[in-house]
Coordinates of C-alpha atoms in Angstrom, one line a residue:
X1 CA 0.0 0.0 0.0
X2 CA 1.3 3.5 -0.9
X3 CA 0.9 6.2 1.7
X4 CA 0.8 9.1 -0.8
X5 CA -1.5 11.8 0.5
X6 CA -3.7 11.7 -2.6
X7 CA -4.5 8.0 -2.0
X8 CA -4.4 7.8 1.7
X9 CA -7.4 8.9 3.7
X10 CA -6.0 10.1 7.1
X11 CA -9.2 9.8 9.0
X12 CA -9.9 6.1 8.0
X13 CA -6.8 4.5 6.6
X14 CA -4.6 5.0 9.6
X15 CA -5.9 1.7 11.0
X16 CA -4.8 -0.1 7.9
X17 CA -1.4 1.6 8.1
X18 CA -1.1 0.5 11.8
X19 CA -1.8 -3.1 10.9
X20 CA 0.8 -3.0 8.2
X21 CA 3.4 -1.5 10.5
X22 CA 2.6 -4.1 13.2
X23 CA 4.1 -6.7 10.9
X24 CA 7.5 -4.8 10.9
X25 CA 7.8 -4.9 14.7
X26 CA 11.0 -7.0 15.2
X27 CA 12.1 -8.8 18.4
X28 CA 15.6 -9.1 16.9
X29 CA 15.7 -5.3 16.4
X30 CA 14.5 -4.7 20.0
X31 CA 17.2 -7.0 21.4
X32 CA 19.8 -5.4 19.3
X33 CA 18.8 -1.9 20.5
X34 CA 18.8 -3.1 24.1
X35 CA 22.4 -4.2 23.7
X36 CA 23.3 -0.9 22.2
X37 CA 21.7 1.2 25.0
X38 CA 22.2 -1.0 28.0
X39 CA 25.1 -3.3 27.2
X40 CA 28.0 -0.8 27.4
X41 CA 29.3 1.9 29.7
X42 CA 27.2 3.4 32.5
X43 CA 25.7 6.6 31.1
X44 CA 24.5 9.1 33.8
X45 CA 23.7 12.6 32.7
X46 CA 26.7 14.6 31.7
X47 CA 28.9 11.7 30.7
X48 CA 30.5 11.2 27.4
X49 CA 28.8 7.8 27.2
X50 CA 25.4 9.4 27.4
X51 CA 26.3 12.0 24.8
X52 CA 27.5 9.2 22.4
X53 CA 24.1 7.4 22.8
X54 CA 22.3 10.7 22.1
X55 CA 24.3 11.2 18.9
X56 CA 23.6 7.5 18.0
X57 CA 19.8 8.1 18.3
X58 CA 20.0 11.2 16.1
X59 CA 22.0 9.5 13.4
X60 CA 19.7 6.5 13.5
X61 CA 16.6 8.6 13.1
X62 CA 18.2 10.4 10.1
X63 CA 19.1 7.1 8.5
X64 CA 15.5 5.9 9.1
X65 CA 14.1 8.8 7.1
X66 CA 12.7 10.9 10.0
X67 CA 12.6 14.2 8.0
X68 CA 13.7 16.6 10.7
X69 CA 16.1 15.6 13.5
X70 CA 17.2 18.3 16.0
X71 CA 20.1 18.0 18.4
X72 CA 19.3 20.5 21.1
X73 CA 22.0 21.3 23.7
X74 CA 21.2 22.8 27.1
X75 CA 23.5 23.6 30.0
X76 CA 23.2 22.8 33.7
X77 CA 25.3 22.9 36.8
X78 CA 25.2 19.2 37.8
X79 CA 25.3 17.5 41.2
X80 CA 28.0 14.9 40.8
X81 CA 29.2 12.0 43.0
X82 CA 32.7 11.8 44.4
X83 CA 35.6 11.5 41.9
X84 CA 36.3 7.9 41.2
X85 CA 39.9 8.5 42.2
X86 CA 38.7 9.4 45.7
X87 CA 38.0 10.2 48.3
X88 CA 34.8 8.2 48.1
X89 CA 31.8 8.5 50.4
X90 CA 31.9 6.4 53.5
X91 CA 29.6 4.8 56.1
X92 CA 31.8 3.2 58.8
X93 CA 30.8 1.4 61.9
X94 CA 33.3 2.0 64.8
X95 CA 33.5 1.2 68.5
X96 CA 32.0 3.6 71.0
X97 CA 35.2 5.6 71.3
X98 CA 35.4 6.0 67.5
X99 CA 38.9 4.6 67.4
X100 CA 38.4 1.1 66.0
X101 CA 36.7 0.3 62.7
X102 CA 34.3 -2.5 63.1
X103 CA 32.8 -2.5 59.6
X104 CA 32.9 -0.4 56.4
X105 CA 30.0 -0.3 54.0
X106 CA 30.9 -0.8 50.3
X107 CA 31.1 2.5 48.5
X108 CA 31.3 1.9 44.7
X109 CA 30.0 -0.4 42.0
X110 CA 32.0 -1.7 39.1
X111 CA 30.5 -2.7 35.7
X112 CA 32.6 -3.9 32.8
X113 CA 31.6 -2.6 29.4
X114 CA 30.1 -5.1 27.1
X115 CA 28.9 -7.3 29.9
X116 CA 25.5 -7.4 31.5
X117 CA 26.2 -8.1 35.2
X118 CA 28.1 -6.1 37.8
X119 CA 31.6 -7.4 38.6
X120 CA 31.4 -6.5 42.3
X121 CA 30.6 -3.9 44.9
X122 CA 33.9 -3.2 46.5
X123 CA 34.9 -0.7 49.2
X124 CA 37.4 1.9 48.2
X125 CA 40.2 0.2 50.0
X126 CA 39.6 -3.2 48.3
X127 CA 40.0 -2.3 44.7
X128 CA 41.2 -0.1 41.9
X129 CA 39.8 3.5 42.1
X130 CA 40.9 4.7 38.7
X131 CA 38.8 7.4 37.1
X132 CA 35.9 6.1 35.1
X133 CA 36.7 6.3 31.4
X134 CA 33.5 6.8 29.5
X135 CA 33.4 5.9 25.9
X136 CA 36.3 3.4 26.1
X137 CA 34.8 0.0 25.5
X138 CA 37.7 -1.8 27.1
X139 CA 37.7 0.1 30.4
X140 CA 36.2 -0.8 33.8
X141 CA 33.9 1.9 35.0
X142 CA 34.0 2.8 38.7
X143 CA 30.8 4.4 40.0
X144 CA 31.0 5.8 43.5
X145 CA 27.9 5.2 45.5
X146 CA 26.0 8.4 46.2
X147 CA 22.8 10.4 46.3
X148 CA 22.7 13.3 43.9
X149 CA 22.1 16.6 45.6
X150 CA 23.3 15.4 49.0
X151 CA 25.4 18.0 50.8
X152 CA 29.0 17.2 51.8
X153 CA 30.2 16.6 55.3
X154 CA 31.4 14.1 57.9
X155 CA 29.6 13.3 61.1
X156 CA 30.2 10.7 63.8
X157 CA 27.7 9.7 66.4
X158 CA 25.2 7.2 67.7
X159 CA 22.5 6.0 65.4
X160 CA 18.9 5.0 65.4
X161 CA 16.4 3.2 63.2
X162 CA 13.3 5.1 61.9
X163 CA 11.6 2.6 59.7
X164 CA 10.5 4.6 56.5
X165 CA 11.2 7.9 58.2
X166 CA 7.6 9.1 57.7
X167 CA 6.0 11.5 60.2
X168 CA 4.0 8.6 61.8
X169 CA 7.3 6.6 62.1
X170 CA 8.9 9.5 64.0
X171 CA 6.0 9.7 66.3
X172 CA 6.1 6.0 66.9
X173 CA 9.9 6.2 67.6
X174 CA 9.3 9.0 70.2
X175 CA 6.6 6.9 71.9
X176 CA 9.0 3.9 72.3
X177 CA 11.6 6.2 73.7
X178 CA 9.2 7.4 76.4
X179 CA 8.9 11.0 75.2
X180 CA 6.5 13.0 77.3
X181 CA 4.5 16.0 76.1
X182 CA 6.6 19.1 76.3
X183 CA 9.9 17.2 76.2
X184 CA 12.2 17.4 73.2
X185 CA 12.5 14.4 71.0
X186 CA 15.6 12.3 71.2
X187 CA 15.9 13.1 67.4
X188 CA 16.3 16.8 68.4
X189 CA 19.7 16.2 69.9
X190 CA 21.5 16.9 66.6
X191 CA 24.1 14.2 67.3
X192 CA 22.3 11.1 66.0
X193 CA 22.5 9.5 62.6
X194 CA 19.2 8.1 61.3
X195 CA 19.0 4.9 59.3
X196 CA 15.8 4.3 57.3
X197 CA 14.3 2.1 54.7
X198 CA 14.2 3.6 51.2
X199 CA 10.6 2.7 50.1
X200 CA 7.1 4.1 50.8
X201 CA 7.9 7.8 50.5
X202 CA 10.3 9.9 48.4
X203 CA 13.8 10.7 49.7
X204 CA 12.9 14.4 49.9
X205 CA 9.8 13.6 52.1
X206 CA 12.0 11.7 54.5
X207 CA 14.3 14.6 54.9
X208 CA 11.5 17.1 55.4
X209 CA 9.9 14.8 58.0
X210 CA 13.2 14.8 60.0
X211 CA 13.4 18.6 59.8
X212 CA 9.8 19.3 60.7
X213 CA 9.4 16.7 63.5
X214 CA 10.8 19.0 66.2
X215 CA 8.2 21.1 68.0
X216 CA 10.5 22.7 70.6
X217 CA 9.9 26.2 69.5
X218 CA 7.8 28.6 71.6
X219 CA 4.8 28.2 69.2
X220 CA 5.4 24.5 68.6
X221 CA 7.5 25.1 65.5
X222 CA 10.8 23.3 64.7
X223 CA 14.0 24.7 66.1
X224 CA 17.0 25.0 63.7
X225 CA 19.5 22.3 64.3
X226 CA 17.0 20.0 66.1
X227 CA 17.3 17.1 63.7
X228 CA 19.6 14.1 63.1
X229 CA 23.0 15.0 61.7
X230 CA 23.0 12.5 58.8
X231 CA 20.6 10.0 57.1
X232 CA 21.5 6.6 55.7
X233 CA 19.0 4.9 53.4
X234 CA 18.9 1.2 52.4
X235 CA 16.5 -1.0 50.4
X236 CA 15.0 -3.5 52.9
X237 CA 14.5 -7.1 51.6
X238 CA 11.0 -7.0 52.9
X239 CA 10.3 -4.3 50.2
X240 CA 12.6 -5.6 47.4
X241 CA 12.7 -9.4 47.6
X242 CA 9.4 -11.2 46.9
X243 CA 8.8 -14.5 48.6
X244 CA 7.8 -15.8 45.3
X245 CA 10.9 -14.7 43.4
X246 CA 14.5 -15.4 44.3
X247 CA 17.2 -12.8 44.1
X248 CA 19.2 -12.3 40.9
X249 CA 20.7 -14.2 39.1
X250 CA 18.1 -16.8 40.0
X251 CA 15.2 -14.3 39.9
X252 CA 14.4 -10.6 39.8
X253 CA 15.0 -9.9 43.5
X254 CA 17.6 -7.4 44.5
X255 CA 20.9 -8.9 45.7
X256 CA 22.1 -7.9 49.1
X257 CA 25.3 -6.1 47.9
X258 CA 23.5 -3.4 45.9
X259 CA 22.7 0.1 47.0
X260 CA 20.1 2.2 45.2
X261 CA 21.0 5.4 43.4
X262 CA 18.7 8.4 43.3
X263 CA 18.4 12.2 43.6
X264 CA 17.5 14.4 46.5
X265 CA 16.9 17.8 44.9
X266 CA 15.2 19.9 47.6
X267 CA 14.1 22.9 45.5
X268 CA 12.0 23.7 42.5
X269 CA 9.2 21.2 43.0
X270 CA 8.1 19.5 39.8
X271 CA 11.5 19.1 38.3
X272 CA 13.9 21.1 36.3
X273 CA 17.2 23.0 36.7
X274 CA 17.1 24.4 40.3
X275 CA 19.5 27.1 39.2
X276 CA 17.2 28.5 36.6
X277 CA 13.6 27.9 37.8
X278 CA 10.9 28.5 35.2
X279 CA 13.5 29.4 32.6
X280 CA 15.2 27.3 29.8
X281 CA 18.7 26.1 30.6
X282 CA 20.3 27.8 27.6
X283 CA 23.9 28.9 27.6
X284 CA 22.8 32.5 28.1
X285 CA 20.5 31.9 31.1
X286 CA 21.8 33.2 34.4
X287 CA 21.9 30.5 37.1
X288 CA 21.3 31.4 40.7
X289 CA 23.4 29.9 43.4
X290 CA 21.0 27.1 44.3
X291 CA 23.5 24.3 44.6
X292 CA 24.1 25.0 48.3
X293 CA 23.0 23.3 51.5
X294 CA 19.5 24.1 52.4
X295 CA 18.5 25.0 48.9
X296 CA 18.9 22.5 46.1
X297 CA 21.3 20.4 48.2
X298 CA 20.2 18.7 51.4
X299 CA 21.1 20.3 54.7
X300 CA 22.6 17.1 56.1
X301 CA 24.7 14.3 54.4
X302 CA 22.6 11.5 53.0
X303 CA 24.2 8.3 51.7
X304 CA 22.7 5.0 50.3
X305 CA 24.0 1.5 51.4
X306 CA 23.1 -2.0 50.5
X307 CA 20.8 -4.2 52.7
X308 CA 23.7 -6.6 53.4
X309 CA 25.6 -3.7 54.9
X310 CA 22.6 -2.3 56.6
X311 CA 22.0 -5.7 58.3
X312 CA 25.5 -5.6 59.8
X313 CA 25.1 -2.0 61.1
X314 CA 21.5 -2.5 62.4
X315 CA 22.6 -5.6 64.3
X316 CA 24.6 -3.3 66.6
X317 CA 21.5 -1.4 67.7
X318 CA 20.1 -1.8 71.2
X319 CA 17.3 0.0 73.0
X320 CA 13.6 -0.6 72.6
X321 CA 12.4 -3.3 70.3
X322 CA 10.6 -2.4 67.1
X323 CA 6.8 -1.6 67.2
X324 CA 4.8 -4.6 66.0
X325 CA 3.8 -2.8 62.8
X326 CA 7.4 -2.5 61.8
X327 CA 8.2 -6.1 62.2
X328 CA 9.7 -8.1 59.3
X329 CA 12.4 -5.6 58.4
X330 CA 16.2 -6.1 59.1
X331 CA 16.2 -4.1 62.3
X332 CA 15.1 -5.6 65.6
X333 CA 15.8 -2.6 67.9
X334 CA 15.4 1.1 67.5
X335 CA 18.5 2.3 69.2
X336 CA 20.3 4.5 70.0
X337 CA 23.4 2.4 69.7
X338 CA 25.6 2.2 72.9
X339 CA 28.6 0.1 72.0
X340 CA 29.2 1.6 68.6
X341 CA 29.2 4.8 66.5
X342 CA 28.5 5.4 62.9
X343 CA 30.7 7.7 60.8
X344 CA 29.0 9.1 57.6
X345 CA 31.2 11.0 55.1
X346 CA 29.9 12.4 51.9
X347 CA 32.4 13.8 49.3
X348 CA 30.0 14.7 46.5
X349 CA 30.8 17.4 44.0
X350 CA 29.1 20.2 42.1
X351 CA 30.3 20.7 38.5
X352 CA 32.6 23.8 38.5
X353 CA 30.9 24.9 35.3
X354 CA 27.7 24.2 33.4
X355 CA 27.8 20.9 31.6
X356 CA 26.2 20.5 28.1
X357 CA 23.3 18.0 27.9
X358 CA 21.6 16.8 24.8
X359 CA 17.9 16.4 23.9
X360 CA 17.2 14.8 20.5
X361 CA 13.9 15.6 18.7
X362 CA 12.6 13.8 15.6
X363 CA 9.8 15.6 13.8
X364 CA 7.4 14.3 11.1
X365 CA 5.5 17.5 10.0
X366 CA 1.8 17.4 9.5
X367 CA 0.3 17.9 6.1
X368 CA -2.9 19.8 6.7
X369 CA -4.0 23.1 8.4
X370 CA -3.6 21.2 11.7
X371 CA 0.1 20.7 11.2
X372 CA 0.7 23.2 14.1
X373 CA -0.8 20.6 16.5
X374 CA 1.8 18.2 18.0
X375 CA 1.5 14.6 19.1
X376 CA 4.5 13.9 21.2
X377 CA 6.1 10.7 22.3
X378 CA 9.2 10.6 24.5
X379 CA 11.5 8.9 27.0
X380 CA 14.7 9.8 28.7
X381 CA 18.1 8.3 27.8
X382 CA 20.3 8.8 30.8
X383 CA 20.7 6.0 33.4
X384 CA 22.3 5.6 36.8
X385 CA 24.3 2.6 35.6
X386 CA 23.4 0.6 32.5
X387 CA 19.7 0.9 32.8
X388 CA 18.2 -2.0 30.9
X389 CA 14.8 -1.3 32.4
X390 CA 15.1 2.3 33.3
X391 CA 15.3 3.8 30.7
X392 CA 16.3 1.0 28.3
X393 CA 12.9 -0.6 27.9
X394 CA 11.4 2.7 26.8
X395 CA 14.4 3.7 24.6
X396 CA 14.2 0.6 22.5
X397 CA 10.4 1.1 22.0
X398 CA 11.2 4.7 21.0
X399 CA 13.7 3.4 18.5
X400 CA 11.3 0.9 17.0
X401 CA 8.6 3.5 16.7
X402 CA 11.1 5.9 15.0
X403 CA 12.1 3.2 12.5
X404 CA 8.4 2.3 11.7
X405 CA 7.3 5.9 11.3
X406 CA 10.3 6.8 9.3
X407 CA 9.7 3.9 6.9
X408 CA 6.0 5.0 6.5
X409 CA 7.2 8.6 5.8
X410 CA 9.6 7.3 3.1
X411 CA 6.6 5.5 1.5
X412 CA 4.6 8.7 1.4
X413 CA 2.7 8.8 4.7
X414 CA 2.0 12.3 5.9
X415 CA 0.1 12.8 9.1
X416 CA -2.6 15.3 9.6
X417 CA -0.9 16.6 12.8
X418 CA 2.8 16.8 13.5
X419 CA 4.5 13.9 15.2
X420 CA 7.4 14.7 17.6
X421 CA 9.6 12.0 19.0
X422 CA 11.9 12.9 21.9
X423 CA 14.9 11.5 23.7
X424 CA 15.4 13.5 26.8
X425 CA 18.6 14.0 28.8
X426 CA 19.0 14.5 32.5
X427 CA 15.8 12.9 33.8
X428 CA 17.5 11.2 36.7
X429 CA 18.7 14.5 38.1
X430 CA 15.2 16.0 38.3
X431 CA 13.6 16.0 34.8
X432 CA 16.2 18.4 33.4
X433 CA 15.7 17.8 29.6
X434 CA 12.0 17.6 29.4
X435 CA 11.6 20.6 31.7
X436 CA 14.1 22.6 29.6
X437 CA 12.0 21.8 26.5
X438 CA 8.7 23.1 28.0
X439 CA 10.4 26.2 29.5
X440 CA 12.0 26.9 26.1
X441 CA 8.7 26.5 24.2
X442 CA 6.2 27.2 26.9
X443 CA 3.7 29.2 24.9
X444 CA 4.1 27.1 21.7
X445 CA 3.7 23.7 23.5
X446 CA 0.9 24.9 25.8
X447 CA -1.1 26.0 22.7
X448 CA -0.1 23.3 20.2
X449 CA 0.8 20.0 21.9
X450 CA -2.4 18.0 21.9
X451 CA -1.0 14.9 23.6
X452 CA 2.2 13.6 25.3
X453 CA 2.9 9.9 25.6
X454 CA 5.7 8.9 28.0
X455 CA 7.6 5.6 27.8
X456 CA 10.0 5.7 30.8
X457 CA 10.7 2.0 31.8
X458 CA 7.3 0.8 30.6
X459 CA 8.1 -2.9 31.0
X460 CA 8.8 -3.5 34.6
X461 CA 7.1 -6.8 34.6
X462 CA 4.9 -8.9 32.2
X463 CA 1.6 -9.7 33.9
X464 CA 0.3 -6.5 35.5
X465 CA -0.8 -3.6 33.2
X466 CA -1.4 -0.1 34.6
X467 CA -3.1 2.5 32.3
X468 CA -1.8 5.8 33.7
X469 CA -3.6 8.2 31.4
X470 CA -5.4 11.5 31.6
X471 CA -9.1 11.4 31.3
X472 CA -9.1 13.2 28.0
X473 CA -7.0 10.4 26.4
X474 CA -8.9 7.5 28.0
X475 CA -10.9 6.7 24.8
X476 CA -7.7 7.0 22.7
X477 CA -6.1 4.3 24.9
X478 CA -9.2 2.1 24.9
X479 CA -9.6 2.3 21.1
X480 CA -6.0 1.3 20.6
X481 CA -6.5 -1.6 23.1
X482 CA -9.4 -2.9 20.9
X483 CA -7.2 -2.9 17.8
X484 CA -4.1 -4.5 19.1
X485 CA -3.6 -8.2 19.6
X486 CA -1.7 -9.6 22.5
X487 CA 1.1 -11.5 20.7
X488 CA 0.3 -12.5 17.1
X489 CA 0.3 -14.9 15.5
X490 CA 0.5 -17.2 18.5
X491 CA -2.0 -15.2 20.6
X492 CA -4.5 -13.2 18.6
X493 CA -6.6 -12.2 21.7
X494 CA -7.6 -8.6 21.6
X495 CA -5.5 -6.8 24.2
X496 CA -8.5 -5.1 25.8
X497 CA -10.0 -8.5 26.6
X498 CA -6.7 -9.7 28.1
X499 CA -6.5 -6.5 30.1
X500 CA -10.0 -7.0 31.5
X501 CA -9.2 -10.6 32.3
X502 CA -6.2 -9.5 34.3
X503 CA -8.4 -7.2 36.3
X504 CA -11.0 -9.9 36.8
X505 CA -13.7 -8.0 34.9
X506 CA -16.3 -9.1 32.4
X507 CA -15.7 -8.6 28.7
X508 CA -18.4 -5.9 28.4
X509 CA -17.0 -3.7 31.2
X510 CA -14.2 -1.1 31.2
X511 CA -10.8 -1.6 32.7
X512 CA -9.3 0.7 35.3
X513 CA -7.6 3.8 34.0
X514 CA -5.7 5.9 36.6
X515 CA -4.1 9.4 36.3
X516 CA -0.5 9.5 35.0
X517 CA 0.9 10.1 38.5
X518 CA 4.4 11.5 39.1
X519 CA 8.1 10.6 38.7
X520 CA 8.9 11.0 35.0
X521 CA 9.0 13.3 32.0
X522 CA 5.3 13.6 31.5
X523 CA 5.2 15.9 34.6
X524 CA 6.2 19.2 32.9
X525 CA 3.8 18.5 30.1
X526 CA 0.9 17.3 32.1
X527 CA 1.2 19.4 35.3
X528 CA 2.9 22.5 34.1
X529 CA 1.3 23.0 30.7
X530 CA -1.9 21.0 31.0
X531 CA -1.1 18.8 28.0
X532 CA -3.1 15.6 28.1
X533 CA -0.6 12.8 28.9
X534 CA -0.5 9.0 28.9
X535 CA 2.0 6.8 30.7
X536 CA 0.8 3.1 30.3
X537 CA 3.0 0.1 30.9
X538 CA 3.6 -3.1 32.8
X539 CA 4.4 -3.1 36.5
X540 CA 6.3 -5.7 38.5
X541 CA 4.6 -9.0 38.9
X542 CA 4.8 -9.1 42.7
X543 CA 2.8 -5.9 43.4
X544 CA 5.8 -3.6 43.8
X545 CA 5.7 -0.1 42.2
X546 CA 9.2 -0.6 40.7
X547 CA 11.3 -3.7 40.0
X548 CA 13.7 -4.5 42.8
X549 CA 16.7 -3.8 40.6
X550 CA 15.5 -0.3 39.8
X551 CA 18.3 2.3 39.9
X552 CA 20.9 -0.2 40.8
X553 CA 23.9 -1.9 39.0
X554 CA 21.7 -5.0 38.5
X555 CA 19.4 -3.2 36.1
X556 CA 20.9 -5.2 33.3
X557 CA 20.0 -7.0 30.1
X558 CA 19.7 -10.4 31.5
X559 CA 17.1 -9.3 34.0
X560 CA 15.0 -7.7 31.3
X561 CA 15.2 -10.7 29.0
X562 CA 14.8 -13.5 31.6
X563 CA 12.4 -12.0 34.2
X564 CA 10.7 -8.7 33.4
X565 CA 9.9 -9.7 29.7
X566 CA 10.7 -13.4 29.2
X567 CA 10.5 -14.8 25.7
X568 CA 7.5 -16.7 24.4
X569 CA 8.3 -20.0 22.6
X570 CA 6.0 -19.4 19.7
X571 CA 6.8 -15.7 19.0
X572 CA 10.2 -15.1 20.5
X573 CA 11.7 -12.5 22.8
X574 CA 10.4 -9.2 24.1
X575 CA 6.7 -10.0 23.9
X576 CA 5.6 -7.1 26.1
X577 CA 7.9 -4.7 24.4
X578 CA 6.4 -5.7 21.1
X579 CA 2.8 -5.3 22.5
X580 CA 3.6 -1.8 23.7
X581 CA 5.1 -0.8 20.4
X582 CA 1.9 -1.7 18.7
X583 CA -0.2 0.0 21.4
X584 CA 1.8 3.2 21.4
X585 CA 1.9 3.2 17.6
X586 CA -1.9 2.9 17.4
X587 CA -2.3 5.8 19.9
X588 CA 0.1 8.0 17.9
X589 CA -1.6 7.3 14.5
X590 CA -5.0 7.8 16.0
X591 CA -4.1 11.1 17.5
X592 CA -2.2 12.5 14.5
X593 CA -4.6 11.2 11.7
X594 CA -8.2 11.3 13.0
X595 CA -10.2 14.1 11.5
X596 CA -11.3 15.1 15.0
X597 CA -9.1 14.8 18.0
X598 CA -10.2 11.7 19.9
X599 CA -10.5 13.5 23.2
X600 CA -12.9 12.0 25.8
X601 CA -14.8 15.3 26.3
X602 CA -17.9 13.8 27.9
X603 CA -15.9 11.5 30.1
X604 CA -13.7 14.4 31.2
X605 CA -16.7 16.6 32.0
X606 CA -18.4 13.9 34.1
X607 CA -15.1 13.1 35.9
X608 CA -14.4 16.8 36.6
X609 CA -17.9 17.3 38.0
X610 CA -17.6 14.3 40.3
X611 CA -14.2 15.2 41.5
X612 CA -15.2 18.8 42.1
X613 CA -18.1 17.7 44.3
X614 CA -15.7 15.5 46.3
X615 CA -13.4 18.5 46.7
X616 CA -16.2 20.7 48.0
X617 CA -17.2 18.1 50.5
X618 CA -13.6 17.7 51.6
X619 CA -13.1 21.5 51.9
X620 CA -16.3 22.0 53.9
X621 CA -15.4 19.1 56.3
X622 CA -12.0 20.6 56.9
X623 CA -13.2 24.2 57.2
X624 CA -16.9 24.1 58.2
X625 CA -17.3 27.9 58.1
X626 CA -15.7 28.3 54.7
X627 CA -18.2 31.0 53.8
X628 CA -17.1 33.2 56.7
X629 CA -13.7 33.6 55.0
X630 CA -15.4 35.0 51.9
X631 CA -15.1 31.7 50.0
X632 CA -18.3 30.5 48.2
X633 CA -18.0 27.4 46.0
X634 CA -21.7 27.2 45.0
X635 CA -21.3 29.0 41.6
X636 CA -18.4 26.7 40.6
X637 CA -20.4 23.6 41.7
X638 CA -23.4 24.8 39.7
X639 CA -21.2 25.3 36.6
X640 CA -19.5 21.9 36.9
X641 CA -22.8 20.1 37.3
X642 CA -23.8 21.5 34.0
X643 CA -20.6 20.5 32.2
X644 CA -21.9 17.0 31.1
X645 CA -24.9 18.6 29.4
X646 CA -22.9 20.7 27.0
X647 CA -20.5 18.1 25.6
X648 CA -23.4 15.8 24.8
X649 CA -24.6 18.3 22.2
X650 CA -21.3 18.3 20.4

């Protein structure tokens, strides 16, 4: 079939085009791309390795006939870990006098280029600490263990265990310590180090909880300095090792020698360059001095460790036993420690000058008077280590889509609306690339972007599908799910029916569609510009939000191919990746070709009306005399109740 515009009816023939392109989805291509993007050097933001991968994507898209490919540099002062040549960060257990080292936590990971498993996690004193050489395929990369945006410092003191370091955990800790009303909390001493589990809340939330827990001020407010002097975070096996799945390499569970990387940016909520809030990170943009403690950087040192190391350290705790609701984790006592001290040293760096990062955009221009409307699909490229799942699973889908759409363009396909493909940089350090894009083109994208589809690690498992999608795009997703088969030719079941079956619903019902949520590059589009966004994908099979190997040196190709998306005997490897390629492709073609944007207007109106009624009820319950403050919500409620009436006439 030719896709020449005179023979191709955009509003009807896009379904036939989608079916033809389905046949070109290649498991071999996806595997090859996974080895390209997750089989070499670690590629955090700002490294040569990540820049090389960005250039690779740009050159691939050009060779695949994407008509416009843009390499867009932006410049950011980056929070870096310690220099691989040292000194590295340290978490050291000593005797009560601080003179004898009892135990030293491992402080870097090593991953050989071209292999798919970490060599080891060694302490600085146990192995070579040569500088990481990015871009050299024969070198061994040394990645110091760190949390980005942690402040530097070295503290020594007794330590305590605070579960997940949520506000309720701190209250429970005080209760076990016998704190009486009017007395300061033990946590207010400023001489303790807190150890907490990584999951349940964000790292930033844990730090804020520590700093706001004190109520020693005259008006019950926190007093400066009344907080622990350092925070150590670890992934507890209770949260990262399913009883049904063994640890890697026998299963997808997280091995005990692996810490979890992450960022702690404490300023500019919603992501972006903290030194240039609400501005693009161009070379000419003035950066404020945000990379200081108490601003973008944390006010206390924060360091990750593995759960093997945490088990050793926590075994030295005495004091009260854990509350019953905390049972099952590595700790047995809350502390404080009496026969030992913990020394935490962080030697992170801030780049002395702004580092160039690279977004890559691939554009297929629209061919009608709606060409100024953009259908966008994107994923980030940077990874903490090799990143087979995060971001590799989304990157290989992006690559497959680019090749399919480029081949269609070569054959004459011209969409009604413009298609924009994006490979973002700097996501792991607070959504730097995608936020730069929306700040640079705020008015343009706010007026012209009609949808943004995000593909950040969309294959975290293979049995549990979650449809994180804005209400306006719900019918777009459901329509695509009716057109896509699960795994042809072996399994020709319509995906929507399989999805309903997974949720235990009848074939004539609708599956659950939830809002996009947080944590990835859809945030600046959805929450800052109001662009309808979709972020569907597969979650881990054991009920976790993220796979256990997420943000670790074990996020490698063998985990992706053996556990998160195992091969099917009849159709080959990467079955869930292939399914998502077809699903995303169908959504893109529907959005860019339909004569009328497939927005769920009536669904949105009814949802908005219901949610507004809930909000009013909540507001009145919290502030019963709301009207006495001059706030009257009745006229808004009246308007929202009428919303479903108007769309029905469209």
